[in-house]
Short mmCIF file of C-alpha atoms in Angstrom, two decimals:
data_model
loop_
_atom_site.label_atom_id
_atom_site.label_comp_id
_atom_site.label_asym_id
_atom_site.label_seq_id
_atom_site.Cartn_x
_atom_site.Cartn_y
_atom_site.Cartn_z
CA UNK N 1 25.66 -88.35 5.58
CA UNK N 2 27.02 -88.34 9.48
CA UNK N 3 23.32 -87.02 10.52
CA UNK N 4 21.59 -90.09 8.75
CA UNK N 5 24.07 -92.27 11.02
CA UNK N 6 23.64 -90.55 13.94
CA UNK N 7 19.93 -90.45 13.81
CA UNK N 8 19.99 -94.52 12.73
CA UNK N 9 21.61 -94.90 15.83
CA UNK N 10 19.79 -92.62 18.06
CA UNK N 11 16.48 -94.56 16.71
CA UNK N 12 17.70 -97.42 18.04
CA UNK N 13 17.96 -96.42 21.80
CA UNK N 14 14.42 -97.32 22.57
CA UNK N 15 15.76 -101.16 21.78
CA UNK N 16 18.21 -101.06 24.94
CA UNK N 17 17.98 -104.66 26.27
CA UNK N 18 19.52 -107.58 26.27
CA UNK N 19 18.56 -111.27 26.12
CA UNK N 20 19.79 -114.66 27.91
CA UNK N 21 18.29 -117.34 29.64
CA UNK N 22 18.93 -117.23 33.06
CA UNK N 23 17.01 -114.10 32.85
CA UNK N 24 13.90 -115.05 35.25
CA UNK N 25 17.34 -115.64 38.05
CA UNK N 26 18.57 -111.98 37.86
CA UNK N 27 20.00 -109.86 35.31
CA UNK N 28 22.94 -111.50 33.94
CA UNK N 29 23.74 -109.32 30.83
CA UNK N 30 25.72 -106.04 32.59
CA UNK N 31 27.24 -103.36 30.74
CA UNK N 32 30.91 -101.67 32.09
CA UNK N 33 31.30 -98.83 29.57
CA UNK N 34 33.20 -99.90 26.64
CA UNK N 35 33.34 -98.26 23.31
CA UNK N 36 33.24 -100.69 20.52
CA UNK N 37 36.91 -100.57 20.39
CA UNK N 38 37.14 -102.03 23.97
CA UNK N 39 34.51 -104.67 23.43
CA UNK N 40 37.06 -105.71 20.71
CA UNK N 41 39.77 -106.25 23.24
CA UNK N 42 37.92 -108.20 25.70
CA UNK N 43 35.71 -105.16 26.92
CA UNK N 44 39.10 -103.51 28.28
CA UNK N 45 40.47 -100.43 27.73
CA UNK N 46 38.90 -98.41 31.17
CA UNK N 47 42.56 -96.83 31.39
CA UNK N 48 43.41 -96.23 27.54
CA UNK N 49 45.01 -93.18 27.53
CA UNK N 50 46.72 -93.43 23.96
CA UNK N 51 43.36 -92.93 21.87
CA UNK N 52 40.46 -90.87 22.07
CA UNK N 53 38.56 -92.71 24.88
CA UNK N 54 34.50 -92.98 24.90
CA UNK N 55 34.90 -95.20 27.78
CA UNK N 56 33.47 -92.75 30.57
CA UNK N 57 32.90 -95.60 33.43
CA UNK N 58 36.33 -94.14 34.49
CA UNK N 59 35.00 -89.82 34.39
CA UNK N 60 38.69 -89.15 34.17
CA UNK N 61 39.22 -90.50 31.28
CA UNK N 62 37.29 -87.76 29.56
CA UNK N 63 40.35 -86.22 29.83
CA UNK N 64 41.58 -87.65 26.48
CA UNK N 65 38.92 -85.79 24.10
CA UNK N 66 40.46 -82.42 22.95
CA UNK N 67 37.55 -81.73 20.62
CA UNK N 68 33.92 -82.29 21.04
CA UNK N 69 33.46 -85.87 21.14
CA UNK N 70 30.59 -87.75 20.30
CA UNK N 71 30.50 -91.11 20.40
CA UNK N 72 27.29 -94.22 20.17
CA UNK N 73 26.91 -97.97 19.04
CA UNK N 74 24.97 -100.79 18.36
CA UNK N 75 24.61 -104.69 18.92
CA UNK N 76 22.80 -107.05 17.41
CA UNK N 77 23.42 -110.99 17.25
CA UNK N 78 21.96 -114.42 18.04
CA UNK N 79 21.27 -116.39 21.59
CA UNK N 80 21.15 -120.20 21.56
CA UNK N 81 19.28 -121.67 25.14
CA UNK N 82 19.39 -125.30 26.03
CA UNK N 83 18.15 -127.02 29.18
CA UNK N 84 18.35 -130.51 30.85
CA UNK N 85 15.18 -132.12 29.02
CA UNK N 86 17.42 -131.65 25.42
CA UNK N 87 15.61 -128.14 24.56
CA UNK N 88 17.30 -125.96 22.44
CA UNK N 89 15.92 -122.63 21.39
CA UNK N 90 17.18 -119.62 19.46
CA UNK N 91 16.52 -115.63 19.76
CA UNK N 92 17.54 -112.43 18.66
CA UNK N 93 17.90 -109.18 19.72
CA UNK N 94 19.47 -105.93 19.14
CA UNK N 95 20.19 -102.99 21.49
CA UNK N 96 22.29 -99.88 22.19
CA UNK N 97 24.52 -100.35 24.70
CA UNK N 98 25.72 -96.68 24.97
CA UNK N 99 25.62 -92.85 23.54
CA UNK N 100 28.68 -90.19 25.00
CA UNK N 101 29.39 -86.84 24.32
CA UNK N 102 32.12 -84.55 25.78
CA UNK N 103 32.92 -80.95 25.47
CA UNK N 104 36.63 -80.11 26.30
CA UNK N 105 37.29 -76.44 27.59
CA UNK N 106 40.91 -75.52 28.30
CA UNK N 107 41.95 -78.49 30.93
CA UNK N 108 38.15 -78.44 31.59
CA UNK N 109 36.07 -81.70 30.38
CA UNK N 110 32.14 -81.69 30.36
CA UNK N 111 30.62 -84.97 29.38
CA UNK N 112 27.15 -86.47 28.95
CA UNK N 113 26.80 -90.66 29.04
CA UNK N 114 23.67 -92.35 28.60
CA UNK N 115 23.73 -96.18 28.62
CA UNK N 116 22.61 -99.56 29.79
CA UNK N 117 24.30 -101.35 33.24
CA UNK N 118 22.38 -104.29 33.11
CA UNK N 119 19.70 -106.20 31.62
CA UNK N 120 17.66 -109.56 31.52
CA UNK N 121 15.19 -110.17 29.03
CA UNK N 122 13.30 -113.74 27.86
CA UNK N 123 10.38 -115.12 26.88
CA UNK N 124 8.49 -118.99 26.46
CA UNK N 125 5.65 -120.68 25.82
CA UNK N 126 4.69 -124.23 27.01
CA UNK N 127 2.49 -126.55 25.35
CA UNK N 128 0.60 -128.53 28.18
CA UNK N 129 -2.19 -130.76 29.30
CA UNK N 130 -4.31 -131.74 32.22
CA UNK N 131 -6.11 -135.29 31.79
CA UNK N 132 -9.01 -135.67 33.79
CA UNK N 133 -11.59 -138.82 33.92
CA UNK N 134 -13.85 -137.54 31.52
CA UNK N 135 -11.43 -135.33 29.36
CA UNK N 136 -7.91 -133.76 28.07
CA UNK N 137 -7.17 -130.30 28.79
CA UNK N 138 -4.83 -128.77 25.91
CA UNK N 139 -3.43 -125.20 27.02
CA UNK N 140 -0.62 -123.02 26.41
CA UNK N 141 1.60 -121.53 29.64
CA UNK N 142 3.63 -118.14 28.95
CA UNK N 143 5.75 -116.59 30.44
CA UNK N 144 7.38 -113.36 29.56
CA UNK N 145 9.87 -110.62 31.28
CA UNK N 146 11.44 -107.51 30.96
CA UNK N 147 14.51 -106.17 32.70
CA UNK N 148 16.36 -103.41 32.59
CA UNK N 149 18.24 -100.87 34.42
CA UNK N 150 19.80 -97.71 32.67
CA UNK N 151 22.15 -94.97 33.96
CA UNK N 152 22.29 -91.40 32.88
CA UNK N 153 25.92 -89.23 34.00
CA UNK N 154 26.77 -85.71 34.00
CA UNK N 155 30.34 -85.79 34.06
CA UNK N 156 33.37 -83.41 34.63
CA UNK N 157 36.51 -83.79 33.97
CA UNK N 158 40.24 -82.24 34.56
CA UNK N 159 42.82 -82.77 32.78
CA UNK N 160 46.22 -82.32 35.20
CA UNK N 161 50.04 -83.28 34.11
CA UNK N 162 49.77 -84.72 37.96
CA UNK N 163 46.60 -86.93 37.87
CA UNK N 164 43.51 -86.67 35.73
CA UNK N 165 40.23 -86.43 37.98
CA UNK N 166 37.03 -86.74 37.25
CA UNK N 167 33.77 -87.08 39.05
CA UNK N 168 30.08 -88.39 37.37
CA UNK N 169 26.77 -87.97 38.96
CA UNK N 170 24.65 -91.27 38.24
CA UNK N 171 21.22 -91.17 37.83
CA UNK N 172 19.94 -95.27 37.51
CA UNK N 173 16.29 -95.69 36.33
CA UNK N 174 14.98 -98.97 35.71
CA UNK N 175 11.97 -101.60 35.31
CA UNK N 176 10.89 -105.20 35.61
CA UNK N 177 8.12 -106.23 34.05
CA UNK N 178 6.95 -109.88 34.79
CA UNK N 179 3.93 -111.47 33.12
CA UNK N 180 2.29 -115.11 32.68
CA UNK N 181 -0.78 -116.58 30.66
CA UNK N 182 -2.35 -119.61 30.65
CA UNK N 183 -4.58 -120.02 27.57
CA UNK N 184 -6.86 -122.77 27.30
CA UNK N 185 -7.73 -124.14 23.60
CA UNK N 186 -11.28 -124.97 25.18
CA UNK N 187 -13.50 -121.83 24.88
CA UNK N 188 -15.29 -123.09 27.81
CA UNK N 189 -12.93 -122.30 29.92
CA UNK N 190 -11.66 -118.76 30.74
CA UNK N 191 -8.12 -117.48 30.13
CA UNK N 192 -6.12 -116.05 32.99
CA UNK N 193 -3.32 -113.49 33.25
CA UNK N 194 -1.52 -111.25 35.87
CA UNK N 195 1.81 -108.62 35.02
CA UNK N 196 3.77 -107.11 38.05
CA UNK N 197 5.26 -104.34 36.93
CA UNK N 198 8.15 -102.43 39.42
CA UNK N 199 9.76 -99.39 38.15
CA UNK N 200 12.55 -97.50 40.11
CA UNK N 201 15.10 -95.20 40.32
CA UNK N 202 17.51 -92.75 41.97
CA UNK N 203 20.97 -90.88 41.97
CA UNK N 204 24.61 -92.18 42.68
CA UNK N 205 28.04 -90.71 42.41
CA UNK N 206 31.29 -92.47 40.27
CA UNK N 207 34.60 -90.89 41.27
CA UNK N 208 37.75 -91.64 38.69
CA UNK N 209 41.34 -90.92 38.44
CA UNK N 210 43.63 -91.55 35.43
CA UNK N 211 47.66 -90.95 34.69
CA UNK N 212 50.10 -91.63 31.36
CA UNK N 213 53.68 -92.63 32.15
CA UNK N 214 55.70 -93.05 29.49
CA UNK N 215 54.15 -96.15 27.51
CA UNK N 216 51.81 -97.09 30.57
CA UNK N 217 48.65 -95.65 31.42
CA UNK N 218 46.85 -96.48 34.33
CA UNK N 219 43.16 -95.62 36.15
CA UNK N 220 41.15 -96.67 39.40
CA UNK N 221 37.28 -95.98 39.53
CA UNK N 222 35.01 -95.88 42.93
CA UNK N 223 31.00 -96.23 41.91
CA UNK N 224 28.68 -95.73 45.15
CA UNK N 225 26.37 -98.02 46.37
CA UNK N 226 22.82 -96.88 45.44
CA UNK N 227 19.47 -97.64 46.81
CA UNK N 228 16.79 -97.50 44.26
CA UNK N 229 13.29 -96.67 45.09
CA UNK N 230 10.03 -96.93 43.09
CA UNK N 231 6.20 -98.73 43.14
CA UNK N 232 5.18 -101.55 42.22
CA UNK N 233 1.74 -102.26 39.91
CA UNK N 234 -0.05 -105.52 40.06
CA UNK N 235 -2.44 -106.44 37.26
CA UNK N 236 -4.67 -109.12 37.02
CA UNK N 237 -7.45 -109.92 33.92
CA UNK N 238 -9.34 -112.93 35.88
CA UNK N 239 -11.85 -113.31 38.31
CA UNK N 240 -12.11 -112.12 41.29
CA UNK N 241 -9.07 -109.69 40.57
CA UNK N 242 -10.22 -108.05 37.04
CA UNK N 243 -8.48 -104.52 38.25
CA UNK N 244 -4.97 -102.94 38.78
CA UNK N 245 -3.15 -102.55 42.27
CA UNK N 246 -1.06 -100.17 42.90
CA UNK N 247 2.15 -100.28 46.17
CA UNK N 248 5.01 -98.60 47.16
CA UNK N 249 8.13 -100.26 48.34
CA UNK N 250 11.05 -98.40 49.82
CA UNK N 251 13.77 -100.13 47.70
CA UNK N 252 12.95 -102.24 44.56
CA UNK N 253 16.55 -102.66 43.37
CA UNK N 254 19.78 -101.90 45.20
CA UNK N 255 22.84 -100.92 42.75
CA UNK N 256 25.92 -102.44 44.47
CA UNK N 257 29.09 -100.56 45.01
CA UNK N 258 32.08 -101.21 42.59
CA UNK N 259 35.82 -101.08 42.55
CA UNK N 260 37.42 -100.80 38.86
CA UNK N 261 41.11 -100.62 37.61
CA UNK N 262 42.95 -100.71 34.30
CA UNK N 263 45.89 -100.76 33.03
CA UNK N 264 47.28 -100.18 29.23
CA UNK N 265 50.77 -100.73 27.71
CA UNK N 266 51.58 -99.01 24.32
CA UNK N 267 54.99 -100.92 22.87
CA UNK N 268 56.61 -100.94 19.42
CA UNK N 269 54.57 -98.30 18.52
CA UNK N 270 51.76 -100.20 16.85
CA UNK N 271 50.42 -102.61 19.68
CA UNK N 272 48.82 -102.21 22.94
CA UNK N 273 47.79 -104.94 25.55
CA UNK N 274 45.06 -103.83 28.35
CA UNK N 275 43.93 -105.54 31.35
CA UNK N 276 40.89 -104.75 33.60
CA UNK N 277 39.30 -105.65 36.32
CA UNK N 278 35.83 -104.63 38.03
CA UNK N 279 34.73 -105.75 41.58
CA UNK N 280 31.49 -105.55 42.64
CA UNK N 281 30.07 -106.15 46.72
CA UNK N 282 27.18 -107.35 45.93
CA UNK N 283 26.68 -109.44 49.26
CA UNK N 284 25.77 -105.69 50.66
CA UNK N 285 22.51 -105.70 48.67
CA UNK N 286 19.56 -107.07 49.61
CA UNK N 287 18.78 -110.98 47.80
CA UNK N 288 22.40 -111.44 47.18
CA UNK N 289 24.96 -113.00 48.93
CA UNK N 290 28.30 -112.66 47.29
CA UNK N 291 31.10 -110.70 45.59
CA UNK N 292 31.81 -110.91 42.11
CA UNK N 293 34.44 -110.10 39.94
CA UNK N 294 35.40 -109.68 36.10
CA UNK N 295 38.97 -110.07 34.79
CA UNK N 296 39.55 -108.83 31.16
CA UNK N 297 42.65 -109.10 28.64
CA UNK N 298 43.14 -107.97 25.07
CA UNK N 299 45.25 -106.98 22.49
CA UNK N 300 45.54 -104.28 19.57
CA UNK N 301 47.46 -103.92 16.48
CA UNK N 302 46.85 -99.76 15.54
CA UNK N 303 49.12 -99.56 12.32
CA UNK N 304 50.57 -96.08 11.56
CA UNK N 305 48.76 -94.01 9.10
CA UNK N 306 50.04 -94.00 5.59
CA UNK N 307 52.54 -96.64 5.78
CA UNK N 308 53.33 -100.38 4.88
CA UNK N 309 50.92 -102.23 2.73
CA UNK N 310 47.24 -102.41 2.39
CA UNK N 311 47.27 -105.33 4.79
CA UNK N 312 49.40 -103.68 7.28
CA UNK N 313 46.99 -100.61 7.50
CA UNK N 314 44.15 -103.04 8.53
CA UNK N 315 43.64 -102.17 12.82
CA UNK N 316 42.81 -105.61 14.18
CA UNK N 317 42.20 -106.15 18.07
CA UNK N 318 41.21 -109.09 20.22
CA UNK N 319 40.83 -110.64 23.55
CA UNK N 320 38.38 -111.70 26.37
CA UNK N 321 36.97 -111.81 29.61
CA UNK N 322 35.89 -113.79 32.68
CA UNK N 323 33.39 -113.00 34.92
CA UNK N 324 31.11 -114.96 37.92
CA UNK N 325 27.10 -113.83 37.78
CA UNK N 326 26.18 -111.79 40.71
CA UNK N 327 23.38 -114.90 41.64
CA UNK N 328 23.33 -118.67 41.73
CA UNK N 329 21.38 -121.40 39.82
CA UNK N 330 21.07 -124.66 41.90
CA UNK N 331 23.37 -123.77 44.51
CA UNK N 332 25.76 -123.10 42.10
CA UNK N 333 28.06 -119.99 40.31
CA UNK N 334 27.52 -119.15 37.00
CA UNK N 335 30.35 -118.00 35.02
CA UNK N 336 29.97 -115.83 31.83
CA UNK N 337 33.05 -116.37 29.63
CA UNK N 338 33.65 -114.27 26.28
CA UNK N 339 36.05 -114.01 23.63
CA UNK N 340 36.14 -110.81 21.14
CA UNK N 341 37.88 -109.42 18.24
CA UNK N 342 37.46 -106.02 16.39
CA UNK N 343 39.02 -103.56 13.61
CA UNK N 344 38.07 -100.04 12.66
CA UNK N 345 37.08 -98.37 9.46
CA UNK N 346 39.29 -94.81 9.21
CA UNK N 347 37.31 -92.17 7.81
CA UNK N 348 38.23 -89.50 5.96
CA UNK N 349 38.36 -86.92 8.55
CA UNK N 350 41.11 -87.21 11.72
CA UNK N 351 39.89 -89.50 14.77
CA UNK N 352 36.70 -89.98 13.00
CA UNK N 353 36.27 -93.54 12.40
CA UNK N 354 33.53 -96.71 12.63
CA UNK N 355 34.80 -99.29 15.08
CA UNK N 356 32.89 -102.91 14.75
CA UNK N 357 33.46 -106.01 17.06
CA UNK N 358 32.06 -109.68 17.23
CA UNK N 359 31.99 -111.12 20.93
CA UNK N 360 31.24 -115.01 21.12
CA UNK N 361 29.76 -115.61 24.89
CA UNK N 362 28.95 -118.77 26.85
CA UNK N 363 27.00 -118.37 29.75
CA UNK N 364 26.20 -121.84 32.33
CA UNK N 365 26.62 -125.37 32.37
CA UNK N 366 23.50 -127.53 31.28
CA UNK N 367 24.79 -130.49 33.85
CA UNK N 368 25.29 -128.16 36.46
CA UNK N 369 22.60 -125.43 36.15
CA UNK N 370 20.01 -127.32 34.35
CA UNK N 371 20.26 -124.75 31.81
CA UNK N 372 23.10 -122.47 29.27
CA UNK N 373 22.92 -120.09 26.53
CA UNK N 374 25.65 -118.94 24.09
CA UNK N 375 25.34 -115.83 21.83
CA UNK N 376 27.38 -114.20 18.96
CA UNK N 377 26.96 -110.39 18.80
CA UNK N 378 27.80 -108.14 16.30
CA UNK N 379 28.70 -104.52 17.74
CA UNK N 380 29.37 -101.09 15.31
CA UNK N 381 29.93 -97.74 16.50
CA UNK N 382 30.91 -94.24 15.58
CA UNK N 383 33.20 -92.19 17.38
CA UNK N 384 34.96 -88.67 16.47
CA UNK N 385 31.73 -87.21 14.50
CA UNK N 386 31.44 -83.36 15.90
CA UNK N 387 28.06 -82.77 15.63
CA UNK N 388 28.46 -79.25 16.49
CA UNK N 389 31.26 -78.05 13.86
CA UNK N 390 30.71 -76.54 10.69
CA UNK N 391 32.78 -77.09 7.78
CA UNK N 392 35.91 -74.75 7.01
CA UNK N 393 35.16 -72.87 4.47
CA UNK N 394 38.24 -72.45 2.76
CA UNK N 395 36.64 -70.28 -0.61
CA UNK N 396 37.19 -66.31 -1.04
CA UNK N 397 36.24 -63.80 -3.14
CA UNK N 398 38.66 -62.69 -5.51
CA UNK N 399 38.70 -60.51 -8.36
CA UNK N 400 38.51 -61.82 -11.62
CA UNK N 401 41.22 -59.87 -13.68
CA UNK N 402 39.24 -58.52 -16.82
CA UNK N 403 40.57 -58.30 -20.91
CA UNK N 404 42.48 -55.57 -22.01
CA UNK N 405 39.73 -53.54 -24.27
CA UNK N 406 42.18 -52.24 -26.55
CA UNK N 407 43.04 -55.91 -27.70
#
C-alpha cells in the first residue's frame, strides 16, 4: 500500500506550479521548505528540533532523522482573481511543492531535496472588437504564461551535541514561457501568434546551523546569491516571421541571497509555538529594487500517544504568515497574507504518519493594485515511510513435536 502512495505522489511532480494573478508582474507564489506540518503552523517550523523534520531549507536540520527518511506532498485548491472593471474569475491548480529523503549514518546525515522556490502561472482570454467604417471586427486576445523555477540539493549533515551543521549544494533550473494570440472570427483575416520561451539554470550553496536547549530550539540559514544563465527562443507563426529564433543571454534570472532564522518552544509537553523569519536582498538583482521579508507564527497541540480521550489524541496546529512581494504593482507593495491550520493522521508504524493542512491566502488590493486574488489550498503529505526497509520477519522454524506411536 505505501508504494501506491508514493508513486501517486511521485506522478504528480510533473504538475509543480502554482497559480495567481499578478503572475505576468513576477513570480509571486515562493516556496521556503515546509513539510505539511509547517504549512499548518503558518509555514514555520525551519528550527523544529522536537519532531522528525523534512524541512531541509535549514541542511542542519537533517540532523533530526535517525532512520531513513522519506518524506513528499501535495496541494491542490482554488484561486479567485478580481480586477478594477468588477471581473472576477476562478482557477485551479494542483502541484507538488516538495519530495526529501535522508540517510542518517552514525552522526553523519546525507539528504536529497527536490522542490519548487517559486512560481507564477496564469492564463486569459479577451473578447474584443475593432469597428471600422465599413465593418466590426470580432476577435479573441490570449494571453498565456508559464513560470517556474525549481531547486535540486545534495545535502550533508552533522549531527554535534555543540551545534548541528549542515551544508546543501543548490542546483536552480527554471523556465518562462510567455505566449499571446489574437484570433480573428473572420476567416479572411489571418491569425497571429509569437511564444518567448527562456530557460535557465545554475548552482548555489545554502549553509545551516541548528541547536536544542532544553525546551528551545533554535537555527540560522545563509542561501547564496545565484546568477542563472540560459537562452532564450523566440517563435513567431505570422508573416514575415513564420520561423524560430534562437539567443543567448548571460543571466535570465538572478536568485537573490537570503537570510533565515527560527525559533521553536516545546512547553507543557503537548504544545509548541514557532516563529520564522526569511529575508531576502532582492534590490541586488537585476529588475528589482527592494528587500523583502516574511514573518511567520504558529501553534501546535501534539497529544501524547495512548492517552486521554479520542478527542484529546486528535494533533491540531495553526497559524500564519506575512510577507511583502519581491515587485510592485502601480507603484505600490503587494503584501501576501495567509492563515493555516493542520492535523496529522498516525499510522500504524512509529513516526510514520499523513500530515494535511488548509492555507486561506489573500494576495493585493483591487483599489490599490487594480487587481487581487485569494486562494484556499488543500496540502497532504507523507512523512516516515522507509522505502528502503524490509519487514522484520519475526517467524522461525520450529519442530512440530510428533504423537506418541504406541498410543
Amino acid at each position: 500500500m505505501k508504494y501506491k502512495i508514493i508513486l501517486i505522489f511521485l506522478l504528480m511532480a510533473v504538475l509543480l506550479a502554482g497559480n495567481s494573478i499578478f503572475s505576468f508582474d513576477g513570480m509571486p507564489l515562493e516556496y521556503y521548505g515546509n513539510d505539511v506540518y509547517g504549512v499548518g503552523m503558518g509555514e514555520t517550523g525551519s528550527a523544529d528540533m522536537f519532531r522528525i523534520n523534512p524541512n531541509l531549507h535549514n541542511p542542519s536540520i537533517a540532523a533530526t532523522t535517525n532512520n531513513v527518511l522519506f518524506s513528499t506532498a501535495t496541494s491542490l485548491g482554488y484561486m479567485w482573481y478580481k480586477d478594477s472593471f468588477d471581473n472576477e474569475f476562478r482557477d485551479d491548480g494542483i502541484y507538488m511543492p516538495y519530495f526529501t529523503m535522508a540517510i542518517p549514518i552514525k552522526d553523519h546525515r546525507f539528504a536529497f531535496s527536490f522542490n519548487s522556490v517559486a512560481s507564477g502561472n496564469i492564463e486569459n482570454a479577451k473578447e474584443l472588437e475593432f469597428a471600422s467604417v465599413s465593418d466590426t471586427l470580432q476577435y479573441s486576445e490570449i494571453n498565456r504564461l508559464s513560470t517556474s523555477l525549481y531547486k535540486a540539493d545534495m545535502i550533508y549533515a552533522h549531527k554535534n551535541s555543540i551545534v548541528n551543521i549542515g551544508i546543501s549544494m543548490n542546483y536552480y533550473l527554471g523556465h518562462r514561457i510567455r505566449y499571446w494570440k489574437l484570433d480573428f472570427e473572420d476567416t479572411d483575416y489571418e491569425d497571429a501568434k509569437y511564444e518567448i520561451e527562456k530557460v535557465y539554470k545554475n548552482p548555489g550553496f545554502t549553509v545551516g546551523i541548528s541547536k536544542k536547549i532544553g525546551k528551545i530550539s533554535l537555527g540560522a540559514t545563509y542561501s547564496s546569491h545565484v546568477k542563472l544563465e540560459g537562452g532564450i527562443t523566440y517563435k513567431y507563426d505570422h508573416t514575415p516571421y513564420a520561423d524560430t529564433l534562437n539567443l543567448v543571454d548571460d543571466f535570465l534570472f538572478e536568485v537573490p541571497a537570503q537570510i533565515s532564522g527560527g525559533i521553536t518552544w516545546k512547553f507543557l509537553e503537548k504544545y509548541k509555538a514557532s516563529a520564522d523569519a526569511h529575508y531576502q536582498m532582492w534590490e541586488d538583482t537585476i529588475g528589482y529594487n527592494k528587500k523583502t521579508l516574511k514573518l511567520g507564527l504558529g501553534f501546535a497541540y501534539d497529544p501524547l500517544s495512548g492517552y486521554g480521550s479520542w478527542y484529546e489524541k486528535i494533533p491540531f496546529r495553526f497559524g500564519g504568515y506575512y510577507r511583502e512581494l519581491p515587485f510592485n504593482v502601480n507603484n505600490e507593495k503587494i503584501i501576501e497574507k495567509v492563515l493555516t491550520v493542520g492535523s496529522s493522521i498516525p499510522l500504524k508504524s512509529p513516526n510514520k504518519k499523513i500530515e494535511f493542512a488548509v492555507s486561506y491566502t489573500t494576495r493585493g488590493d483591487v483599489d490599490t493594485h487594480g487587481l487581487s486574488d485569494e486562494s484556499i489550498m488543500f496540502s497532504f503529505g507523507i512523512t516516515g515511510f522507509d522505502i528502503f526497509k524490509k519487514r522484520y520477519k519475526r517467524i522461525e522454524h520450529r519442530e512440530i513435536p510428533e504423537a506418541d506411536k504406541d498410543r
